[in-house]
JSON list of C-alpha atoms in Angstrom, two decimals:
[
{"chain": "A", "resi": 15, "resn": "MET", "atom": "CA", "xyz": [33.51, -40.01, 18.72]},
{"chain": "A", "resi": 16, "resn": "LYS", "atom": "CA", "xyz": [31.00, -38.53, 16.32]},
{"chain": "A", "resi": 17, "resn": "MET", "atom": "CA", "xyz": [29.80, -34.98, 17.03]},
{"chain": "A", "resi": 18, "resn": "SER", "atom": "CA", "xyz": [26.26, -33.92, 16.53]},
{"chain": "A", "resi": 19, "resn": "LYS", "atom": "CA", "xyz": [25.64, -30.94, 14.24]},
{"chain": "A", "resi": 20, "resn": "CYS", "atom": "CA", "xyz": [23.84, -29.18, 17.04]},
{"chain": "A", "resi": 21, "resn": "CYS", "atom": "CA", "xyz": [25.99, -27.77, 19.80]},
{"chain": "A", "resi": 22, "resn": "CYS", "atom": "CA", "xyz": [23.34, -26.99, 22.38]},
{"chain": "A", "resi": 23, "resn": "SER", "atom": "CA", "xyz": [21.55, -29.27, 24.79]},
{"chain": "A", "resi": 24, "resn": "SER", "atom": "CA", "xyz": [18.07, -27.82, 24.38]},
{"chain": "A", "resi": 25, "resn": "ASP", "atom": "CA", "xyz": [15.55, -30.11, 22.72]},
{"chain": "A", "resi": 26, "resn": "ASN", "atom": "CA", "xyz": [14.28, -27.50, 20.32]},
{"chain": "A", "resi": 27, "resn": "CYS", "atom": "CA", "xyz": [17.37, -25.49, 19.45]},
{"chain": "A", "resi": 28, "resn": "CYS", "atom": "CA", "xyz": [17.87, -27.23, 16.13]},
{"chain": "A", "resi": 29, "resn": "GLN", "atom": "CA", "xyz": [14.27, -26.89, 15.07]},
{"chain": "A", "resi": 30, "resn": "PRO", "atom": "CA", "xyz": [13.63, -24.53, 12.19]},
{"chain": "A", "resi": 31, "resn": "GLN", "atom": "CA", "xyz": [12.60, -21.17, 13.56]},
{"chain": "A", "resi": 32, "resn": "PRO", "atom": "CA", "xyz": [9.41, -19.64, 12.22]},
{"chain": "A", "resi": 33, "resn": "LYS", "atom": "CA", "xyz": [9.98, -16.74, 9.87]},
{"chain": "A", "resi": 34, "resn": "LYS", "atom": "CA", "xyz": [9.20, -13.29, 11.21]},
{"chain": "A", "resi": 35, "resn": "PRO", "atom": "CA", "xyz": [6.50, -11.74, 9.03]},
{"chain": "A", "resi": 36, "resn": "ILE", "atom": "CA", "xyz": [6.82, -8.49, 7.14]},
{"chain": "A", "resi": 37, "resn": "ASN", "atom": "CA", "xyz": [3.34, -7.61, 5.95]},
{"chain": "A", "resi": 38, "resn": "ILE", "atom": "CA", "xyz": [3.17, -5.04, 3.19]},
{"chain": "A", "resi": 39, "resn": "ASP", "atom": "CA", "xyz": [-0.19, -3.58, 2.19]},
{"chain": "A", "resi": 40, "resn": "PHE", "atom": "CA", "xyz": [-0.57, -1.86, -1.15]},
{"chain": "A", "resi": 41, "resn": "LEU", "atom": "CA", "xyz": [-3.86, 0.03, -1.19]},
{"chain": "A", "resi": 42, "resn": "TYR", "atom": "CA", "xyz": [-4.98, 1.75, -4.39]},
{"chain": "A", "resi": 43, "resn": "LEU", "atom": "CA", "xyz": [-7.98, 3.12, -6.26]},
{"chain": "A", "resi": 44, "resn": "ASP", "atom": "CA", "xyz": [-7.14, 1.72, -9.69]},
{"chain": "A", "resi": 45, "resn": "THR", "atom": "CA", "xyz": [-4.30, 0.00, -11.54]},
{"chain": "A", "resi": 46, "resn": "THR", "atom": "CA", "xyz": [-6.01, -0.21, -14.94]},
{"chain": "A", "resi": 47, "resn": "VAL", "atom": "CA", "xyz": [-6.07, 3.53, -15.73]},
{"chain": "A", "resi": 48, "resn": "CYS", "atom": "CA", "xyz": [-4.23, 5.40, -12.96]},
{"chain": "A", "resi": 49, "resn": "GLY", "atom": "CA", "xyz": [-0.57, 5.90, -13.85]},
{"chain": "A", "resi": 50, "resn": "ARG", "atom": "CA", "xyz": [0.36, 6.74, -10.25]},
{"chain": "A", "resi": 51, "resn": "CYS", "atom": "CA", "xyz": [-1.06, 3.47, -8.96]},
{"chain": "A", "resi": 52, "resn": "GLN", "atom": "CA", "xyz": [0.53, 1.49, -11.81]},
{"chain": "A", "resi": 53, "resn": "ASP", "atom": "CA", "xyz": [3.95, 3.07, -11.24]},
{"chain": "A", "resi": 54, "resn": "THR", "atom": "CA", "xyz": [3.66, 2.56, -7.47]},
{"chain": "A", "resi": 55, "resn": "GLU", "atom": "CA", "xyz": [2.81, -1.12, -7.93]},
{"chain": "A", "resi": 56, "resn": "LYS", "atom": "CA", "xyz": [5.80, -1.54, -10.26]},
{"chain": "A", "resi": 57, "resn": "ALA", "atom": "CA", "xyz": [8.16, 0.20, -7.80]},
{"chain": "A", "resi": 58, "resn": "LEU", "atom": "CA", "xyz": [6.79, -1.91, -4.94]},
{"chain": "A", "resi": 59, "resn": "ASP", "atom": "CA", "xyz": [7.29, -5.16, -6.87]},
{"chain": "A", "resi": 60, "resn": "GLU", "atom": "CA", "xyz": [10.87, -4.15, -7.74]},
{"chain": "A", "resi": 61, "resn": "ALA", "atom": "CA", "xyz": [11.63, -3.12, -4.16]},
{"chain": "A", "resi": 62, "resn": "VAL", "atom": "CA", "xyz": [10.26, -6.35, -2.70]},
{"chain": "A", "resi": 63, "resn": "SER", "atom": "CA", "xyz": [12.24, -8.39, -5.26]},
{"chain": "A", "resi": 64, "resn": "SER", "atom": "CA", "xyz": [15.39, -6.53, -4.25]},
{"chain": "A", "resi": 65, "resn": "VAL", "atom": "CA", "xyz": [15.09, -7.17, -0.52]},
{"chain": "A", "resi": 66, "resn": "ALA", "atom": "CA", "xyz": [13.13, -10.44, -0.25]},
{"chain": "A", "resi": 67, "resn": "VAL", "atom": "CA", "xyz": [16.11, -12.77, -0.70]},
{"chain": "A", "resi": 68, "resn": "VAL", "atom": "CA", "xyz": [18.22, -10.97, 1.91]},
{"chain": "A", "resi": 69, "resn": "LEU", "atom": "CA", "xyz": [15.33, -10.71, 4.36]},
{"chain": "A", "resi": 70, "resn": "ASN", "atom": "CA", "xyz": [14.49, -14.39, 3.86]},
{"chain": "A", "resi": 71, "resn": "ALA", "atom": "CA", "xyz": [18.10, -15.27, 4.68]},
{"chain": "A", "resi": 72, "resn": "ALA", "atom": "CA", "xyz": [17.82, -13.13, 7.82]},
{"chain": "A", "resi": 73, "resn": "GLY", "atom": "CA", "xyz": [14.70, -15.02, 8.95]},
{"chain": "A", "resi": 74, "resn": "TYR", "atom": "CA", "xyz": [11.92, -12.84, 7.58]},
{"chain": "A", "resi": 75, "resn": "GLU", "atom": "CA", "xyz": [9.04, -13.66, 5.28]},
{"chain": "A", "resi": 76, "resn": "VAL", "atom": "CA", "xyz": [7.70, -10.84, 3.12]},
{"chain": "A", "resi": 77, "resn": "LYS", "atom": "CA", "xyz": [4.00, -10.95, 2.28]},
{"chain": "A", "resi": 78, "resn": "VAL", "atom": "CA", "xyz": [2.42, -8.39, -0.03]},
{"chain": "A", "resi": 79, "resn": "ASN", "atom": "CA", "xyz": [-1.32, -7.78, 0.19]},
{"chain": "A", "resi": 80, "resn": "LYS", "atom": "CA", "xyz": [-2.68, -5.76, -2.74]},
{"chain": "A", "resi": 81, "resn": "VAL", "atom": "CA", "xyz": [-6.12, -4.27, -2.14]},
{"chain": "A", "resi": 82, "resn": "ASN", "atom": "CA", "xyz": [-8.16, -2.40, -4.73]},
{"chain": "A", "resi": 83, "resn": "ILE", "atom": "CA", "xyz": [-10.13, 0.10, -2.69]},
{"chain": "A", "resi": 84, "resn": "ALA", "atom": "CA", "xyz": [-13.14, 0.01, -4.99]},
{"chain": "A", "resi": 85, "resn": "THR", "atom": "CA", "xyz": [-15.80, 1.10, -2.51]},
{"chain": "A", "resi": 86, "resn": "LYS", "atom": "CA", "xyz": [-16.31, 3.54, 0.31]},
{"chain": "A", "resi": 87, "resn": "GLU", "atom": "CA", "xyz": [-16.82, 0.55, 2.63]},
{"chain": "A", "resi": 88, "resn": "LEU", "atom": "CA", "xyz": [-13.37, -0.85, 1.77]},
{"chain": "A", "resi": 89, "resn": "ALA", "atom": "CA", "xyz": [-11.82, 2.58, 2.28]},
{"chain": "A", "resi": 90, "resn": "ILE", "atom": "CA", "xyz": [-13.32, 2.70, 5.76]},
{"chain": "A", "resi": 91, "resn": "LYS", "atom": "CA", "xyz": [-12.33, -0.92, 6.52]},
{"chain": "A", "resi": 92, "resn": "TYR", "atom": "CA", "xyz": [-8.68, -0.24, 5.62]},
{"chain": "A", "resi": 93, "resn": "GLN", "atom": "CA", "xyz": [-8.70, 3.32, 6.99]},
{"chain": "A", "resi": 94, "resn": "PHE", "atom": "CA", "xyz": [-7.57, 4.51, 3.58]},
{"chain": "A", "resi": 95, "resn": "ILE", "atom": "CA", "xyz": [-6.41, 8.12, 3.58]},
{"chain": "A", "resi": 96, "resn": "SER", "atom": "CA", "xyz": [-4.90, 8.59, 0.11]},
{"chain": "A", "resi": 97, "resn": "SER", "atom": "CA", "xyz": [-4.23, 6.66, -3.07]},
{"chain": "A", "resi": 98, "resn": "PRO", "atom": "CA", "xyz": [-1.92, 4.90, -3.43]},
{"chain": "A", "resi": 99, "resn": "THR", "atom": "CA", "xyz": [-0.79, 3.83, 0.04]},
{"chain": "A", "resi": 100, "resn": "ILE", "atom": "CA", "xyz": [1.94, 1.40, 1.08]},
{"chain": "A", "resi": 101, "resn": "ARG", "atom": "CA", "xyz": [2.07, 0.18, 4.67]},
{"chain": "A", "resi": 102, "resn": "VAL", "atom": "CA", "xyz": [4.76, -2.02, 6.17]},
{"chain": "A", "resi": 103, "resn": "ASN", "atom": "CA", "xyz": [3.51, -3.91, 9.24]},
{"chain": "A", "resi": 104, "resn": "GLY", "atom": "CA", "xyz": [0.68, -1.40, 9.44]},
{"chain": "A", "resi": 105, "resn": "ASN", "atom": "CA", "xyz": [2.85, 1.72, 9.19]},
{"chain": "A", "resi": 106, "resn": "ASP", "atom": "CA", "xyz": [2.37, 4.08, 6.26]},
{"chain": "A", "resi": 107, "resn": "ILE", "atom": "CA", "xyz": [5.76, 4.47, 4.57]},
{"chain": "A", "resi": 108, "resn": "ALA", "atom": "CA", "xyz": [5.04, 8.08, 3.63]},
{"chain": "A", "resi": 109, "resn": "VAL", "atom": "CA", "xyz": [6.36, 10.39, 6.30]},
{"chain": "A", "resi": 110, "resn": "GLU", "atom": "CA", "xyz": [3.80, 13.05, 5.50]},
{"chain": "A", "resi": 111, "resn": "LEU", "atom": "CA", "xyz": [0.58, 13.22, 3.51]},
{"chain": "A", "resi": 112, "resn": "ARG", "atom": "CA", "xyz": [0.85, 15.36, 0.39]},
{"chain": "A", "resi": 113, "resn": "GLU", "atom": "CA", "xyz": [-1.51, 15.18, -2.56]},
{"chain": "A", "resi": 114, "resn": "SER", "atom": "CA", "xyz": [-1.97, 16.74, -5.97]},
{"chain": "A", "resi": 115, "resn": "LEU", "atom": "CA", "xyz": [-4.56, 16.57, -8.72]},
{"chain": "A", "resi": 116, "resn": "CYS", "atom": "CA", "xyz": [-4.68, 13.12, -10.35]},
{"chain": "A", "resi": 117, "resn": "GLU", "atom": "CA", "xyz": [-6.08, 13.38, -13.85]},
{"chain": "A", "resi": 118, "resn": "ASP", "atom": "CA", "xyz": [-6.37, 9.59, -14.25]},
{"chain": "A", "resi": 119, "resn": "CYS", "atom": "CA", "xyz": [-8.55, 9.14, -11.16]},
{"chain": "A", "resi": 120, "resn": "GLY", "atom": "CA", "xyz": [-10.47, 12.25, -12.19]},
{"chain": "A", "resi": 121, "resn": "THR", "atom": "CA", "xyz": [-11.21, 10.55, -15.50]},
{"chain": "A", "resi": 122, "resn": "LEU", "atom": "CA", "xyz": [-12.35, 7.43, -13.64]},
{"chain": "A", "resi": 123, "resn": "CYS", "atom": "CA", "xyz": [-14.92, 9.26, -11.55]},
{"chain": "A", "resi": 124, "resn": "GLY", "atom": "CA", "xyz": [-15.68, 12.34, -13.64]},
{"chain": "A", "resi": 125, "resn": "ASP", "atom": "CA", "xyz": [-14.62, 14.81, -10.93]},
{"chain": "A", "resi": 126, "resn": "ASN", "atom": "CA", "xyz": [-11.42, 16.35, -9.56]},
{"chain": "A", "resi": 127, "resn": "VAL", "atom": "CA", "xyz": [-9.51, 14.00, -7.25]},
{"chain": "A", "resi": 128, "resn": "ASP", "atom": "CA", "xyz": [-6.21, 14.44, -5.47]},
{"chain": "A", "resi": 129, "resn": "CYS", "atom": "CA", "xyz": [-3.86, 11.49, -5.06]},
{"chain": "A", "resi": 130, "resn": "ARG", "atom": "CA", "xyz": [-0.69, 10.98, -3.08]},
{"chain": "A", "resi": 131, "resn": "VAL", "atom": "CA", "xyz": [2.59, 12.72, -3.74]},
{"chain": "A", "resi": 132, "resn": "TRP", "atom": "CA", "xyz": [5.66, 10.98, -2.33]},
{"chain": "A", "resi": 133, "resn": "VAL", "atom": "CA", "xyz": [8.53, 12.93, -0.81]},
{"chain": "A", "resi": 134, "resn": "TYR", "atom": "CA", "xyz": [11.99, 11.36, -0.78]},
{"chain": "A", "resi": 135, "resn": "ASN", "atom": "CA", "xyz": [15.19, 13.24, 0.00]},
{"chain": "A", "resi": 136, "resn": "GLY", "atom": "CA", "xyz": [13.33, 16.51, -0.34]},
{"chain": "A", "resi": 137, "resn": "VAL", "atom": "CA", "xyz": [11.99, 15.80, -3.83]},
{"chain": "A", "resi": 138, "resn": "GLU", "atom": "CA", "xyz": [8.32, 15.17, -4.68]},
{"chain": "A", "resi": 139, "resn": "TYR", "atom": "CA", "xyz": [7.32, 12.21, -6.88]},
{"chain": "A", "resi": 140, "resn": "THR", "atom": "CA", "xyz": [3.92, 11.06, -8.13]},
{"chain": "A", "resi": 141, "resn": "SER", "atom": "CA", "xyz": [5.02, 7.46, -7.49]},
{"chain": "A", "resi": 142, "resn": "PRO", "atom": "CA", "xyz": [7.51, 6.34, -4.85]},
{"chain": "A", "resi": 143, "resn": "PRO", "atom": "CA", "xyz": [11.08, 5.68, -5.93]},
{"chain": "A", "resi": 144, "resn": "LYS", "atom": "CA", "xyz": [12.13, 2.08, -5.35]},
{"chain": "A", "resi": 145, "resn": "GLU", "atom": "CA", "xyz": [14.76, 3.35, -2.90]},
{"chain": "A", "resi": 146, "resn": "LEU", "atom": "CA", "xyz": [12.07, 4.95, -0.72]},
{"chain": "A", "resi": 147, "resn": "ILE", "atom": "CA", "xyz": [10.24, 1.62, -0.45]},
{"chain": "A", "resi": 148, "resn": "VAL", "atom": "CA", "xyz": [13.40, -0.42, 0.23]},
{"chain": "A", "resi": 149, "resn": "ASP", "atom": "CA", "xyz": [14.43, 2.10, 2.89]},
{"chain": "A", "resi": 150, "resn": "ALA", "atom": "CA", "xyz": [10.98, 1.92, 4.52]},
{"chain": "A", "resi": 151, "resn": "ILE", "atom": "CA", "xyz": [11.01, -1.91, 4.57]},
{"chain": "A", "resi": 152, "resn": "LEU", "atom": "CA", "xyz": [14.50, -2.07, 6.09]},
{"chain": "A", "resi": 153, "resn": "ARG", "atom": "CA", "xyz": [13.65, 0.64, 8.60]},
{"chain": "A", "resi": 154, "resn": "GLU", "atom": "CA", "xyz": [10.62, -1.35, 9.71]},
{"chain": "A", "resi": 155, "resn": "VAL", "atom": "CA", "xyz": [12.68, -4.55, 10.04]},
{"chain": "A", "resi": 156, "resn": "TYR", "atom": "CA", "xyz": [15.50, -3.03, 12.04]},
{"chain": "A", "resi": 157, "resn": "ASN", "atom": "CA", "xyz": [13.36, -0.74, 14.15]},
{"chain": "A", "resi": 158, "resn": "ALA", "atom": "CA", "xyz": [10.72, -3.41, 14.85]},
{"chain": "A", "resi": 159, "resn": "GLY", "atom": "CA", "xyz": [8.75, -2.75, 17.98]},
{"chain": "A", "resi": 160, "resn": "GLN", "atom": "CA", "xyz": [10.01, 0.80, 18.28]},
{"chain": "A", "resi": 161, "resn": "ARG", "atom": "CA", "xyz": [7.19, 2.34, 16.32]},
{"chain": "A", "resi": 162, "resn": "GLU", "atom": "CA", "xyz": [3.59, 1.34, 16.77]},
{"chain": "A", "resi": 163, "resn": "PRO", "atom": "CA", "xyz": [1.16, 2.11, 13.95]},
{"chain": "A", "resi": 164, "resn": "GLU", "atom": "CA", "xyz": [-0.66, 5.36, 14.58]},
{"chain": "A", "resi": 165, "resn": "ARG", "atom": "CA", "xyz": [-4.21, 4.73, 15.66]},
{"chain": "A", "resi": 166, "resn": "LYS", "atom": "CA", "xyz": [-6.30, 7.84, 15.32]},
{"chain": "A", "resi": 167, "resn": "ALA", "atom": "CA", "xyz": [-10.05, 7.98, 14.98]},
{"chain": "A", "resi": 168, "resn": "TYR", "atom": "CA", "xyz": [-10.66, 7.40, 11.29]},
{"chain": "A", "resi": 169, "resn": "GLN", "atom": "CA", "xyz": [-12.87, 9.52, 9.10]},
{"chain": "A", "resi": 170, "resn": "LEU", "atom": "CA", "xyz": [-13.06, 9.04, 5.34]},
{"chain": "A", "resi": 171, "resn": "PRO", "atom": "CA", "xyz": [-11.24, 12.03, 3.81]},
{"chain": "A", "resi": 172, "resn": "GLU", "atom": "CA", "xyz": [-13.51, 14.44, 1.92]},
{"chain": "A", "resi": 173, "resn": "ASN", "atom": "CA", "xyz": [-11.40, 13.92, -1.21]},
{"chain": "A", "resi": 174, "resn": "LEU", "atom": "CA", "xyz": [-12.15, 10.16, -1.21]},
{"chain": "A", "resi": 175, "resn": "GLU", "atom": "CA", "xyz": [-15.80, 10.72, -0.31]},
{"chain": "A", "resi": 176, "resn": "THR", "atom": "CA", "xyz": [-16.05, 12.93, -3.42]},
{"chain": "A", "resi": 177, "resn": "TYR", "atom": "CA", "xyz": [-14.31, 10.25, -5.52]},
{"chain": "A", "resi": 178, "resn": "PHE", "atom": "CA", "xyz": [-16.65, 7.43, -4.46]},
{"chain": "A", "resi": 179, "resn": "ILE", "atom": "CA", "xyz": [-19.82, 9.51, -4.89]},
{"chain": "A", "resi": 180, "resn": "ALA", "atom": "CA", "xyz": [-18.73, 10.80, -8.32]},
{"chain": "A", "resi": 181, "resn": "LYS", "atom": "CA", "xyz": [-17.65, 7.32, -9.45]},
{"chain": "A", "resi": 182, "resn": "GLU", "atom": "CA", "xyz": [-20.94, 5.80, -8.34]},
{"chain": "A", "resi": 183, "resn": "HIS", "atom": "CA", "xyz": [-22.85, 8.44, -10.32]},
{"chain": "A", "resi": 184, "resn": "LYS", "atom": "CA", "xyz": [-20.64, 7.95, -13.39]},
{"chain": "A", "resi": 185, "resn": "ASP", "atom": "CA", "xyz": [-20.94, 4.13, -13.22]},
{"chain": "A", "resi": 186, "resn": "GLU", "atom": "CA", "xyz": [-24.73, 4.39, -12.85]},
{"chain": "A", "resi": 187, "resn": "ALA", "atom": "CA", "xyz": [-24.97, 6.75, -15.84]},
{"chain": "A", "resi": 188, "resn": "GLU", "atom": "CA", "xyz": [-22.87, 4.34, -17.93]},
{"chain": "A", "resi": 189, "resn": "ARG", "atom": "CA", "xyz": [-25.07, 1.39, -16.92]},
{"chain": "A", "resi": 190, "resn": "ARG", "atom": "CA", "xyz": [-28.21, 3.33, -17.90]},
{"chain": "A", "resi": 191, "resn": "GLU", "atom": "CA", "xyz": [-26.63, 4.30, -21.21]},
{"chain": "A", "resi": 192, "resn": "LYS", "atom": "CA", "xyz": [-25.70, 0.70, -21.98]},
{"chain": "A", "resi": 193, "resn": "GLY", "atom": "CA", "xyz": [-29.15, -0.49, -20.89]},
{"chain": "A", "resi": 194, "resn": "GLY", "atom": "CA", "xyz": [-30.77, 2.18, -23.08]},
{"chain": "A", "resi": 195, "resn": "ASN", "atom": "CA", "xyz": [-28.76, 1.08, -26.08]},
{"chain": "A", "resi": 196, "resn": "THR", "atom": "CA", "xyz": [-29.78, -2.58, -25.79]},
{"chain": "A", "resi": 197, "resn": "ILE", "atom": "CA", "xyz": [-33.55, -2.01, -25.71]}
]
């Protein structure tokens, strides 16, 4: 007597199960000039590479959504509070919001701008260590459903409002200068 590979009597037990999604959002102001955003993107890519194979084997599918928050409207749409930000299934991986002066983003907009400082094991970093990201991803997977994303009324932080206004003025001045040089 030949045995079937499936040991249950249900019609759909041997069907492939859909993967459970792990959605990671990487939100940033700039990855062309800003060292913090560049280093954060690199750490995120390394962290995802480290855990994706194991999570895939456990029935999860990791999707990374990278969003350049280039306008005030995008900041509001994504409820952006600081650059850079990493969210796993909608939850910010940073336990607390700390910021410090970011010279690169200041250069981009021509004003003083604070960007995120990451805290891991009591130490502050200007970009998250890979271990912090891996820990946050695994915590989200194994504590799924226990923590809902915080939903507070959103207001664009004054720091980001200053950045977008200053950047718009700087970009406009550069366009005028280029236009003036071509006439």
